[in-house]
Coordinates of C-alpha atoms in Angstrom, one line a residue:
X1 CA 0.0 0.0 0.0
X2 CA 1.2 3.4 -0.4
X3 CA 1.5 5.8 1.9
X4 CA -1.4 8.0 2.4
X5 CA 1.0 11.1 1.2
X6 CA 4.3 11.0 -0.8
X7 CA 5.0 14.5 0.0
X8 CA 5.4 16.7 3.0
X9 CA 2.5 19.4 2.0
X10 CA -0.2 17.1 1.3
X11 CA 0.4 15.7 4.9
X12 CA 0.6 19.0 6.8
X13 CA -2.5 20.2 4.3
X14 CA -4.7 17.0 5.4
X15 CA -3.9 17.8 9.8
X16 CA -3.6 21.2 9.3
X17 CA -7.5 21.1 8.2
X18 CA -8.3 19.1 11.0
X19 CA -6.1 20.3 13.9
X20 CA -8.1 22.5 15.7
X21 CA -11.0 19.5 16.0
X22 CA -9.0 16.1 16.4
X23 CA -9.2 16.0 19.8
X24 CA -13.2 16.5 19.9
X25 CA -14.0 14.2 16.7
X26 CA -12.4 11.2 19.3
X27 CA -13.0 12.1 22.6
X28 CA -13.0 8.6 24.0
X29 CA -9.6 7.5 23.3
X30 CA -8.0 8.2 26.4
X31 CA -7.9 5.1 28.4
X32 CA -6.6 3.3 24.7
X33 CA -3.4 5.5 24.9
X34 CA -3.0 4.8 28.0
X35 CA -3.2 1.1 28.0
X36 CA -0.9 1.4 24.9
X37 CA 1.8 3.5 26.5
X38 CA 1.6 0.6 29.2
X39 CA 3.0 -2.2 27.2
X40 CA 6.1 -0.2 26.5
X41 CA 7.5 -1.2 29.9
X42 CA 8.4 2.2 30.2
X43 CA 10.5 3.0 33.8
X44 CA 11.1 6.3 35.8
X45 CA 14.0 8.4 34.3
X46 CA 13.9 6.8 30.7
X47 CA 13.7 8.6 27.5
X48 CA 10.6 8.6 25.1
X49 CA 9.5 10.2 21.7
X50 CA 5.9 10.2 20.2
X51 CA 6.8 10.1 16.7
X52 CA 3.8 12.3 14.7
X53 CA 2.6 13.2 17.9
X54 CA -0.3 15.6 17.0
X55 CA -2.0 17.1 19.0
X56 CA -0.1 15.0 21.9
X57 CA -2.3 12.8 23.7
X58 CA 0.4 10.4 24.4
X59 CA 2.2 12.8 26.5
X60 CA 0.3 12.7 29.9
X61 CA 0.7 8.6 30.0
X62 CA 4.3 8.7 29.1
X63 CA 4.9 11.7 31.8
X64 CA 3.1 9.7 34.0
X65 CA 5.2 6.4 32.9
X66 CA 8.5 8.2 33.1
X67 CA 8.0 10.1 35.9
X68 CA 9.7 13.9 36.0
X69 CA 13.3 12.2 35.8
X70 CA 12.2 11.0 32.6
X71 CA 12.3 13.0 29.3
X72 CA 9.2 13.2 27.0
X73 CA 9.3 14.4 23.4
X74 CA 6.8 14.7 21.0
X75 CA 7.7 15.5 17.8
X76 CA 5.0 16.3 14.5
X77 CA 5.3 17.7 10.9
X78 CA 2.6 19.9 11.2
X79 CA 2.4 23.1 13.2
X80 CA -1.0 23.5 13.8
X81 CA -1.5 20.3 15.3
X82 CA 2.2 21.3 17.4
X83 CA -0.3 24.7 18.5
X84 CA -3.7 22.6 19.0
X85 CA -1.2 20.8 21.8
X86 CA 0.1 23.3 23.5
X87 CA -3.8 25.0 23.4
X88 CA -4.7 21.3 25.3
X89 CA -1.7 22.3 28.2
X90 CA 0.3 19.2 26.7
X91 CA 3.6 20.8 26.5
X92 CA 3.2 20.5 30.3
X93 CA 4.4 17.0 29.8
X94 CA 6.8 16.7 26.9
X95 CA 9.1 19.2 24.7
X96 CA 7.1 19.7 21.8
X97 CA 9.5 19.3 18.2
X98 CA 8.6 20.9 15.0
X99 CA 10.3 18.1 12.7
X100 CA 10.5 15.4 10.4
X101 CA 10.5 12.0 11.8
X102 CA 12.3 10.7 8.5
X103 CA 15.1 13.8 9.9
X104 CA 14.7 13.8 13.4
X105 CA 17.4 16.4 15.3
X106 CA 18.4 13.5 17.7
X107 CA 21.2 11.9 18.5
X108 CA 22.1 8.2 17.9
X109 CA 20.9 5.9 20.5
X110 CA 19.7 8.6 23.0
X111 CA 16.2 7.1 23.5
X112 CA 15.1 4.2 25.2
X113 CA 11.3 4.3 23.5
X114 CA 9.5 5.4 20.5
X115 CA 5.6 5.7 20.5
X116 CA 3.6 6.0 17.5
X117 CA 0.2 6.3 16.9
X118 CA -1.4 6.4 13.8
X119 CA 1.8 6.9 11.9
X120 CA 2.7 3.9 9.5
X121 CA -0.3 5.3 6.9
X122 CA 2.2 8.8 6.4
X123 CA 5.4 7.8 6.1
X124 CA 6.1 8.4 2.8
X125 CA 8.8 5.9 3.0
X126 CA 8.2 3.3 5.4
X127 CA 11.6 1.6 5.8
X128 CA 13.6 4.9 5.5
X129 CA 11.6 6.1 8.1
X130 CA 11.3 3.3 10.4
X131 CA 15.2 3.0 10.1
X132 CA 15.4 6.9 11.3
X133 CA 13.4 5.5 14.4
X134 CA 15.6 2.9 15.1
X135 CA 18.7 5.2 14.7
X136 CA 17.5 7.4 17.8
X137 CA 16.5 4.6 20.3
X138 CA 19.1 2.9 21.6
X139 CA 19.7 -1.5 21.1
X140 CA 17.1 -3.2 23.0
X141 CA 14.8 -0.3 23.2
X142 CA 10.7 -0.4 22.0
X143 CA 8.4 0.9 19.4
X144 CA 5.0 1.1 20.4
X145 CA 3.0 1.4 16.4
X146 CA -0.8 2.2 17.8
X147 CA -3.8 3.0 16.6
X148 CA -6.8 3.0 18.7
X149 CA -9.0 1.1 16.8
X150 CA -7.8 -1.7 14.6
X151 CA -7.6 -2.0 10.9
X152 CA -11.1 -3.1 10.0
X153 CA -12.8 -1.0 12.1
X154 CA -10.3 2.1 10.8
X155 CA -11.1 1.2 7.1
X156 CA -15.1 1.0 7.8
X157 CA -15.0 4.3 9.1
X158 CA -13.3 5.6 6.2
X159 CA -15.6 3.7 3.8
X160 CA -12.7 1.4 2.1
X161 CA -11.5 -2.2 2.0
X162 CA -8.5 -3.6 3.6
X163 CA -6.3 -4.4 0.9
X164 CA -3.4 -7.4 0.7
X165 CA -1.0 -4.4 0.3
X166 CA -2.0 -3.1 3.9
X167 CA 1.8 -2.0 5.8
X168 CA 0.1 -2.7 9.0
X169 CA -1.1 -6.4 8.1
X170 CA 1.2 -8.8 10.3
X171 CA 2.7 -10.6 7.0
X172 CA 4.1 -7.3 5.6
X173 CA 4.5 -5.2 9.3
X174 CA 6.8 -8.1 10.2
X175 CA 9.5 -8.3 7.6
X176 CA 9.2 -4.2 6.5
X177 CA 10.4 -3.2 10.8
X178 CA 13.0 -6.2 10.4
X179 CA 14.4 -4.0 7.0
X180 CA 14.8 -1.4 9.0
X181 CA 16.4 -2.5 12.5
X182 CA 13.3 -3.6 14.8
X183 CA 12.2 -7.0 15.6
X184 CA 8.5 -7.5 15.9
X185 CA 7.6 -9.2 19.5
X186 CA 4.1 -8.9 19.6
X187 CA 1.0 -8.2 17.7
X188 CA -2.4 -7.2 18.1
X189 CA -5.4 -6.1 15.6
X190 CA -8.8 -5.7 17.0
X191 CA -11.8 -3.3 16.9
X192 CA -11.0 -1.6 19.6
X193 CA -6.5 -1.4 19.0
X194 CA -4.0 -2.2 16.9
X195 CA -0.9 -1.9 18.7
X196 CA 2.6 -3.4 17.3
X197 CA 5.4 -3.8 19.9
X198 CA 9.5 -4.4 18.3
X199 CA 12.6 -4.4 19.9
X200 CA 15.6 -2.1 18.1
X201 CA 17.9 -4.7 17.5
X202 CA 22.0 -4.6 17.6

């Protein structure tokens, strides 16, 4: 499948649009971040990005996960979703990045954790990408791939059919992370999450 977007602008067009309603068009998916941010195993004083974080709703469970020793980042392509954040009082709980997560300004093996929600569908190259991920969280560290509802639910609300060409299936997720540095330990894809966990190997 390809990405929803090969190019920056179409991206930051499409959240741009929507920034200053995301948070109110899913209200209820609080307790599904939280419970996501869980299974990274995350410990007081580690390190943690949310990769396309929007409008950050990660960043309260991973303060909370971290504890104030800890550092939170959340970085995003779009500014207006960056503003819609900081609108919510989420910069309280994370140093909010205006970047590219295919460039992020961070050094190598300086995180313990990445958490993504929602991102696989806009990279607009997936092992690239995924391989700029890996670079920045240090061997043995997690990436947390999450989407609070699963893949059939997400393409009946969109009106479209899963397709065999689907990144986020398990027999193409598996061996496009392994391309680019992460072993896949567990999977999960039902109505009400999808959530991917893999270890950065090396």
């Amino acid at each position: 499948m390809r990405s929803m977007s090969d190019d920056h602008t179409h991206v930051q067009e499409f959240f741009t649009a929507r920034a200053a309603h995301w948070d109110t068009r899913f209200p209820d998916d609080g307790p599904a971040y939280a419970a996501a941010v869980a299974e990274l195993g995350l410990r007081a004083g580690d390190r943690v990005l949310d990769a396309g974080c929007g409008t950050g709703r990660a960043l309260e469970p991973l303060r909370a996960a971290v504890g104030p020793s800890g550092v939170v980042l959340g970085a995003d392509l779009t500014p207006a979703m960056l503003e819609a954040a900081v609108r919510a009082g989420r910069d309280r709980d994370g140093q909010l990045l205006l970047a590219d997560v295919a460039r992020l300004p961070l050094r190598t093996e300086s995180l313990d954790a990445v958490f993504a929600a929602g991102l696989v569908a806009h990279l607009p190259d997936p092992t690239a990408n995924l391989r700029e991920l890996a670079r920045v969280v240090r061997p043995g560290g997690t990436l947390a791939l999450f989407h609070p509802i699963g893949r059939a639910a997400l393409a009946a609300r969109q009106g479209r059919q899963i397709t065999a060409e689907d990144l986020r299936a398990e027999g193409n997720l598996g061996p496009l992370l392994a391309g680019a540095g992460w072993h896949m330990s567990s999977y999960l894809d039902e109505d009400m999450r999808f959530l991917a966990l893999a270890t950065r190997v090396g």
